[in-house]
Amino acid sequence: MYLPLQATSAQPVPLIVFSHGLGGSRMGYSYLGRHWANAGMASLHTQHVGSDNRVWQGNPLFLLQRLQTAALESEALARALDVRFALDHILGSEQAEMFDAGKIAVAGHSYGANTAMLVAGARVNAGPDYVGELGDRRIRAAILISAPPLQGQGPAPETLGSVSVPTLHITSLEDTINLPGYRSTVEDRIVIFDAMAKSPRTLAVYNAGGHSIFTDRTTRSGPEASARIKSATQELCTIFLRQSLQFGHTQVNAERLGEPSAMESKPAAPPDAHEVQHSILQWAYRHQGLLDRFVTPKT
């Protein structure tokens, strides 16, 4: 959990639940969790046992088998239920009063973006393993980073056309998943974006950076490109969340932490729609050197 300093029962904050990619863990994507906490939003990072970093452990001769098992439909289903469990747990705990239950979002990278789509309202045939609703009505927005297609679910518009919450789609021209027997490219991310016709959706396609550049790791793209794309992603996600969750950031005086006057007594007013749109366009202008394509509901 990345928790803002100003989170109290008197001043509850928005909550983002983050789902890691295949072979990842709750410790990953800290650059996003820390940034969101600094922006006044809590971030709860789940760990999906069965498709987490333990797939890389053990006999290398059985690595392919472990990867295939982690990608099974039953595991994809379990991940969505993990997110529901995490929300039920935190909102039923003694900490619940610190979170605004009306301002909850889901986010994920790669396989975690699949999980986020399910929780955000994608309609899938879950088979005999589960009968019920996978979508969580508490979710008000979704961030989908490097989202691969939902396997075995038919045409994307039929599966994803039901998603109506605001969505932010982030990818890059080099965003390719290469696993034994499986390949997914940036074109798949565009198909997913196009299929969510009911969602007020935003798309950012960077012109550099591979699939792993959105993790905490410094990839073969190099530290400079990695830092630039991570910084741009942090900023865009925060603008999107403030707009979608109608959240105004309460400023914290870091020099006077521990004093009552270090934080404002009342939360900041929700952002003005024109102000947010201006912020998004400013973001696109500042980062135009990184962008191959950028689409917002207004353009």
PDB file of C-alpha atoms in Angstrom, residues 44-234:
ATOM      1  CA  LEU A  44      -2.914  -0.900  -3.296  1.00  0.00           C
ATOM      2  CA  HIS A  45      -0.696  -3.361  -5.207  1.00  0.00           C
ATOM      3  CA  THR A  46      -1.921  -6.943  -5.224  1.00  0.00           C
ATOM      4  CA  GLN A  47       0.173 -10.074  -5.746  1.00  0.00           C
ATOM      5  CA  HIS A  48      -1.415 -12.842  -7.810  1.00  0.00           C
ATOM      6  CA  VAL A  49      -0.132 -16.175  -6.539  1.00  0.00           C
ATOM      7  CA  GLY A  50      -0.070 -18.535  -9.497  1.00  0.00           C
ATOM      8  CA  SER A  51       1.090 -15.959 -12.038  1.00  0.00           C
ATOM      9  CA  ASP A  52       3.574 -13.966  -9.962  1.00  0.00           C
ATOM     10  CA  ASN A  53       7.400 -13.997  -9.867  1.00  0.00           C
ATOM     11  CA  ARG A  54       7.445 -17.609  -8.687  1.00  0.00           C
ATOM     12  CA  VAL A  55       6.911 -18.754 -12.272  1.00  0.00           C
ATOM     13  CA  TRP A  56      10.599 -17.971 -12.857  1.00  0.00           C
ATOM     14  CA  GLN A  57      11.707 -20.159  -9.951  1.00  0.00           C
ATOM     15  CA  GLY A  58      12.309 -23.894 -10.027  1.00  0.00           C
ATOM     16  CA  ASN A  59      13.580 -26.281 -12.681  1.00  0.00           C
ATOM     17  CA  PRO A  60      14.187 -24.330 -15.935  1.00  0.00           C
ATOM     18  CA  LEU A  61      13.072 -27.383 -17.921  1.00  0.00           C
ATOM     19  CA  PHE A  62       9.538 -26.776 -16.640  1.00  0.00           C
ATOM     20  CA  LEU A  63       9.504 -22.992 -17.193  1.00  0.00           C
ATOM     21  CA  LEU A  64       7.284 -23.274 -20.280  1.00  0.00           C
ATOM     22  CA  GLN A  65       4.812 -25.422 -18.356  1.00  0.00           C
ATOM     23  CA  ARG A  66       4.694 -22.898 -15.510  1.00  0.00           C
ATOM     24  CA  LEU A  67       4.110 -20.015 -17.942  1.00  0.00           C
ATOM     25  CA  GLN A  68       1.322 -21.897 -19.695  1.00  0.00           C
ATOM     26  CA  THR A  69      -0.328 -22.737 -16.385  1.00  0.00           C
ATOM     27  CA  ALA A  70      -0.139 -19.089 -15.298  1.00  0.00           C
ATOM     28  CA  ALA A  71      -1.946 -18.042 -18.487  1.00  0.00           C
ATOM     29  CA  LEU A  72      -4.863 -20.469 -18.103  1.00  0.00           C
ATOM     30  CA  GLU A  73      -8.422 -19.129 -18.052  1.00  0.00           C
ATOM     31  CA  SER A  74      -8.790 -20.277 -14.448  1.00  0.00           C
ATOM     32  CA  GLU A  75      -5.811 -18.126 -13.445  1.00  0.00           C
ATOM     33  CA  ALA A  76      -7.174 -15.089 -15.295  1.00  0.00           C
ATOM     34  CA  LEU A  77     -10.413 -15.580 -13.375  1.00  0.00           C
ATOM     35  CA  ALA A  78      -8.570 -15.947 -10.066  1.00  0.00           C
ATOM     36  CA  ARG A  79      -6.769 -12.653 -10.689  1.00  0.00           C
ATOM     37  CA  ALA A  80     -10.051 -10.766 -11.060  1.00  0.00           C
ATOM     38  CA  LEU A  81     -11.283 -12.310  -7.836  1.00  0.00           C
ATOM     39  CA  ASP A  82      -7.990 -11.321  -6.168  1.00  0.00           C
ATOM     40  CA  VAL A  83      -8.780  -7.674  -6.921  1.00  0.00           C
ATOM     41  CA  ARG A  84     -12.289  -8.044  -5.506  1.00  0.00           C
ATOM     42  CA  PHE A  85     -10.871  -9.703  -2.391  1.00  0.00           C
ATOM     43  CA  ALA A  86      -8.309  -6.929  -1.928  1.00  0.00           C
ATOM     44  CA  LEU A  87     -11.006  -4.256  -2.176  1.00  0.00           C
ATOM     45  CA  ASP A  88     -13.362  -6.134   0.157  1.00  0.00           C
ATOM     46  CA  HIS A  89     -10.556  -6.572   2.657  1.00  0.00           C
ATOM     47  CA  ILE A  90      -9.267  -2.998   2.704  1.00  0.00           C
ATOM     48  CA  LEU A  91     -12.742  -1.436   2.683  1.00  0.00           C
ATOM     49  CA  GLY A  92     -13.791  -3.725   5.516  1.00  0.00           C
ATOM     50  CA  SER A  93     -10.745  -3.017   7.647  1.00  0.00           C
ATOM     51  CA  GLU A  94      -9.992  -0.437  10.317  1.00  0.00           C
ATOM     52  CA  GLN A  95      -8.304   1.630   7.601  1.00  0.00           C
ATOM     53  CA  ALA A  96     -11.480   1.880   5.514  1.00  0.00           C
ATOM     54  CA  GLU A  97     -12.335   5.403   6.654  1.00  0.00           C
ATOM     55  CA  MET A  98      -9.157   6.711   5.030  1.00  0.00           C
ATOM     56  CA  PHE A  99     -10.430   5.818   1.548  1.00  0.00           C
ATOM     57  CA  ASP A 100     -13.200   7.413  -0.509  1.00  0.00           C
ATOM     58  CA  ALA A 101     -15.305   4.436  -1.597  1.00  0.00           C
ATOM     59  CA  GLY A 102     -16.811   6.547  -4.374  1.00  0.00           C
ATOM     60  CA  LYS A 103     -13.425   7.184  -5.974  1.00  0.00           C
ATOM     61  CA  ILE A 104     -11.888   3.798  -6.786  1.00  0.00           C
ATOM     62  CA  ALA A 105      -9.932   2.891  -9.918  1.00  0.00           C
ATOM     63  CA  VAL A 106      -8.165  -0.204 -11.198  1.00  0.00           C
ATOM     64  CA  ALA A 107      -4.881  -0.289 -13.105  1.00  0.00           C
ATOM     65  CA  GLY A 108      -2.626  -2.957 -14.518  1.00  0.00           C
ATOM     66  CA  HIS A 109       0.221  -3.768 -16.869  1.00  0.00           C
ATOM     67  CA  SER A 110       0.197  -6.585 -19.441  1.00  0.00           C
ATOM     68  CA  TYR A 111      -1.586  -9.574 -17.844  1.00  0.00           C
ATOM     69  CA  GLY A 112      -2.570  -7.121 -15.129  1.00  0.00           C
ATOM     70  CA  ALA A 113      -4.277  -4.967 -17.763  1.00  0.00           C
ATOM     71  CA  ASN A 114      -6.343  -8.052 -18.669  1.00  0.00           C
ATOM     72  CA  THR A 115      -7.303  -8.278 -15.012  1.00  0.00           C
ATOM     73  CA  ALA A 116      -8.217  -4.593 -14.965  1.00  0.00           C
ATOM     74  CA  MET A 117     -10.444  -5.053 -18.033  1.00  0.00           C
ATOM     75  CA  LEU A 118     -12.352  -7.885 -16.360  1.00  0.00           C
ATOM     76  CA  VAL A 119     -12.881  -5.861 -13.196  1.00  0.00           C
ATOM     77  CA  ALA A 120     -13.885  -2.793 -15.220  1.00  0.00           C
ATOM     78  CA  GLY A 121     -16.747  -4.628 -16.914  1.00  0.00           C
ATOM     79  CA  ALA A 122     -15.528  -6.745 -19.842  1.00  0.00           C
ATOM     80  CA  ARG A 123     -18.041  -9.473 -20.642  1.00  0.00           C
ATOM     81  CA  VAL A 124     -16.427 -12.881 -20.847  1.00  0.00           C
ATOM     82  CA  ASN A 125     -17.420 -16.505 -20.874  1.00  0.00           C
ATOM     83  CA  ALA A 126     -15.759 -17.720 -17.702  1.00  0.00           C
ATOM     84  CA  GLY A 127     -16.864 -21.305 -18.275  1.00  0.00           C
ATOM     85  CA  PRO A 128     -17.966 -23.702 -15.522  1.00  0.00           C
ATOM     86  CA  ASP A 129     -15.335 -22.400 -13.097  1.00  0.00           C
ATOM     87  CA  TYR A 130     -17.362 -19.335 -12.226  1.00  0.00           C
ATOM     88  CA  VAL A 131     -20.940 -18.197 -12.497  1.00  0.00           C
ATOM     89  CA  GLY A 132     -21.490 -14.549 -11.664  1.00  0.00           C
ATOM     90  CA  GLU A 133     -20.380 -11.029 -12.399  1.00  0.00           C
ATOM     91  CA  LEU A 134     -16.651 -10.402 -12.721  1.00  0.00           C
ATOM     92  CA  GLY A 135     -17.067  -6.655 -13.071  1.00  0.00           C
ATOM     93  CA  ASP A 136     -16.884  -4.646  -9.872  1.00  0.00           C
ATOM     94  CA  ARG A 137     -19.362  -1.767  -9.677  1.00  0.00           C
ATOM     95  CA  ARG A 138     -17.084   0.103  -7.267  1.00  0.00           C
ATOM     96  CA  ILE A 139     -14.641   0.756 -10.102  1.00  0.00           C
ATOM     97  CA  ARG A 140     -14.941   4.267 -11.566  1.00  0.00           C
ATOM     98  CA  ALA A 141     -11.974   4.241 -13.991  1.00  0.00           C
ATOM     99  CA  ALA A 142      -9.339   1.906 -15.437  1.00  0.00           C
ATOM    100  CA  ILE A 143      -5.731   2.317 -16.587  1.00  0.00           C
ATOM    101  CA  LEU A 144      -4.655  -0.310 -19.115  1.00  0.00           C
ATOM    102  CA  ILE A 145      -0.915  -0.432 -19.827  1.00  0.00           C
ATOM    103  CA  SER A 146       0.262  -2.793 -22.598  1.00  0.00           C
ATOM    104  CA  ALA A 147      -3.054  -4.650 -22.603  1.00  0.00           C
ATOM    105  CA  PRO A 148      -3.020  -7.972 -24.533  1.00  0.00           C
ATOM    106  CA  PRO A 149      -6.251  -9.447 -25.950  1.00  0.00           C
ATOM    107  CA  LEU A 150      -8.511 -11.566 -23.779  1.00  0.00           C
ATOM    108  CA  GLN A 151      -7.864 -15.038 -25.140  1.00  0.00           C
ATOM    109  CA  GLY A 152     -10.682 -17.244 -26.422  1.00  0.00           C
ATOM    110  CA  GLN A 153     -13.396 -14.634 -25.955  1.00  0.00           C
ATOM    111  CA  GLY A 154     -14.395 -13.827 -29.512  1.00  0.00           C
ATOM    112  CA  PRO A 155     -14.426 -10.421 -31.226  1.00  0.00           C
ATOM    113  CA  ALA A 156     -13.104  -7.589 -29.080  1.00  0.00           C
ATOM    114  CA  PRO A 157     -16.160  -5.302 -29.574  1.00  0.00           C
ATOM    115  CA  GLU A 158     -18.432  -8.008 -28.147  1.00  0.00           C
ATOM    116  CA  THR A 159     -16.192  -8.546 -25.137  1.00  0.00           C
ATOM    117  CA  LEU A 160     -15.100  -4.988 -24.429  1.00  0.00           C
ATOM    118  CA  GLY A 161     -18.011  -2.956 -25.781  1.00  0.00           C
ATOM    119  CA  SER A 162     -19.708  -3.181 -22.393  1.00  0.00           C
ATOM    120  CA  VAL A 163     -16.940  -1.253 -20.602  1.00  0.00           C
ATOM    121  CA  SER A 164     -18.384   2.190 -19.881  1.00  0.00           C
ATOM    122  CA  VAL A 165     -16.051   3.639 -17.234  1.00  0.00           C
ATOM    123  CA  PRO A 166     -13.313   6.039 -18.417  1.00  0.00           C
ATOM    124  CA  THR A 167     -10.212   4.168 -19.585  1.00  0.00           C
ATOM    125  CA  LEU A 168      -6.620   5.214 -20.227  1.00  0.00           C
ATOM    126  CA  HIS A 169      -4.674   3.041 -22.695  1.00  0.00           C
ATOM    127  CA  ILE A 170      -0.868   3.294 -22.731  1.00  0.00           C
ATOM    128  CA  THR A 171       1.488   1.458 -25.075  1.00  0.00           C
ATOM    129  CA  SER A 172       4.452   1.977 -27.428  1.00  0.00           C
ATOM    130  CA  LEU A 173       5.386   1.050 -30.975  1.00  0.00           C
ATOM    131  CA  GLU A 174       7.857  -1.531 -29.614  1.00  0.00           C
ATOM    132  CA  ASP A 175       5.413  -2.915 -27.046  1.00  0.00           C
ATOM    133  CA  THR A 176       5.653  -6.587 -28.015  1.00  0.00           C
ATOM    134  CA  ILE A 177       5.005  -9.623 -25.812  1.00  0.00           C
ATOM    135  CA  ASN A 178       7.038 -12.638 -26.914  1.00  0.00           C
ATOM    136  CA  LEU A 179       6.402 -15.851 -25.010  1.00  0.00           C
ATOM    137  CA  PRO A 180       6.678 -19.448 -26.229  1.00  0.00           C
ATOM    138  CA  GLY A 181       3.624 -19.969 -28.428  1.00  0.00           C
ATOM    139  CA  TYR A 182       2.288 -16.461 -27.850  1.00  0.00           C
ATOM    140  CA  ARG A 183       2.938 -13.071 -29.422  1.00  0.00           C
ATOM    141  CA  SER A 184       1.104  -9.776 -28.961  1.00  0.00           C
ATOM    142  CA  THR A 185       1.999  -6.375 -30.449  1.00  0.00           C
ATOM    143  CA  VAL A 186       0.950  -2.739 -30.295  1.00  0.00           C
ATOM    144  CA  GLU A 187      -1.753  -3.471 -32.894  1.00  0.00           C
ATOM    145  CA  ASP A 188      -3.541  -5.578 -30.268  1.00  0.00           C
ATOM    146  CA  ARG A 189      -3.559  -2.607 -27.882  1.00  0.00           C
ATOM    147  CA  ILE A 190      -5.148  -0.424 -30.571  1.00  0.00           C
ATOM    148  CA  VAL A 191      -7.843  -3.039 -31.226  1.00  0.00           C
ATOM    149  CA  ILE A 192      -8.687  -3.050 -27.518  1.00  0.00           C
ATOM    150  CA  PHE A 193      -8.852   0.754 -27.449  1.00  0.00           C
ATOM    151  CA  ASP A 194     -11.127   0.868 -30.501  1.00  0.00           C
ATOM    152  CA  ALA A 195     -13.408  -1.851 -29.081  1.00  0.00           C
ATOM    153  CA  MET A 196     -14.288   0.138 -25.946  1.00  0.00           C
ATOM    154  CA  ALA A 197     -16.694   2.407 -27.807  1.00  0.00           C
ATOM    155  CA  LYS A 198     -18.831   3.190 -24.733  1.00  0.00           C
ATOM    156  CA  SER A 199     -15.849   4.270 -22.639  1.00  0.00           C
ATOM    157  CA  PRO A 200     -14.634   7.889 -22.562  1.00  0.00           C
ATOM    158  CA  ARG A 201     -11.170   6.685 -23.533  1.00  0.00           C
ATOM    159  CA  THR A 202      -7.695   8.126 -23.963  1.00  0.00           C
ATOM    160  CA  LEU A 203      -4.823   6.537 -25.877  1.00  0.00           C
ATOM    161  CA  ALA A 204      -1.110   7.311 -25.655  1.00  0.00           C
ATOM    162  CA  VAL A 205       1.309   5.476 -27.965  1.00  0.00           C
ATOM    163  CA  TYR A 206       4.981   6.213 -27.333  1.00  0.00           C
ATOM    164  CA  ASN A 207       7.420   6.026 -30.237  1.00  0.00           C
ATOM    165  CA  ALA A 208      10.048   4.130 -28.228  1.00  0.00           C
ATOM    166  CA  GLY A 209      10.316   1.644 -25.394  1.00  0.00           C
ATOM    167  CA  GLY A 210       9.537  -2.046 -25.231  1.00  0.00           C
ATOM    168  CA  HIS A 211       6.992  -3.993 -23.201  1.00  0.00           C
ATOM    169  CA  SER A 212       9.052  -3.983 -20.000  1.00  0.00           C
ATOM    170  CA  ILE A 213       9.748  -0.259 -20.003  1.00  0.00           C
ATOM    171  CA  PHE A 214       6.542   0.230 -17.990  1.00  0.00           C
ATOM    172  CA  THR A 215       7.916  -1.874 -15.119  1.00  0.00           C
ATOM    173  CA  ASP A 216      10.392  -0.674 -12.487  1.00  0.00           C
ATOM    174  CA  ARG A 217      13.254  -2.182 -14.452  1.00  0.00           C
ATOM    175  CA  THR A 218      15.693  -0.238 -16.608  1.00  0.00           C
ATOM    176  CA  THR A 219      15.366  -2.061 -19.917  1.00  0.00           C
ATOM    177  CA  ARG A 220      17.478  -2.251 -23.049  1.00  0.00           C
ATOM    178  CA  SER A 221      15.980   1.096 -24.078  1.00  0.00           C
ATOM    179  CA  GLY A 222      18.463   2.645 -21.649  1.00  0.00           C
ATOM    180  CA  PRO A 223      18.093   4.647 -18.441  1.00  0.00           C
ATOM    181  CA  GLU A 224      17.363   7.975 -20.154  1.00  0.00           C
ATOM    182  CA  ALA A 225      14.505   6.710 -22.342  1.00  0.00           C
ATOM    183  CA  SER A 226      13.175   4.642 -19.443  1.00  0.00           C
ATOM    184  CA  ALA A 227      13.131   7.648 -17.115  1.00  0.00           C
ATOM    185  CA  ARG A 228      11.426   9.880 -19.691  1.00  0.00           C
ATOM    186  CA  ILE A 229       8.665   7.400 -20.474  1.00  0.00           C
ATOM    187  CA  LYS A 230       8.067   6.561 -16.811  1.00  0.00           C
ATOM    188  CA  SER A 231       7.872  10.258 -15.925  1.00  0.00           C
ATOM    189  CA  ALA A 232       5.431  10.952 -18.757  1.00  0.00           C
ATOM    190  CA  THR A 233       3.339   7.920 -17.759  1.00  0.00           C
ATOM    191  CA  GLN A 234       3.180   9.007 -14.108  1.00  0.00           C
TER     192      GLN A 234
END
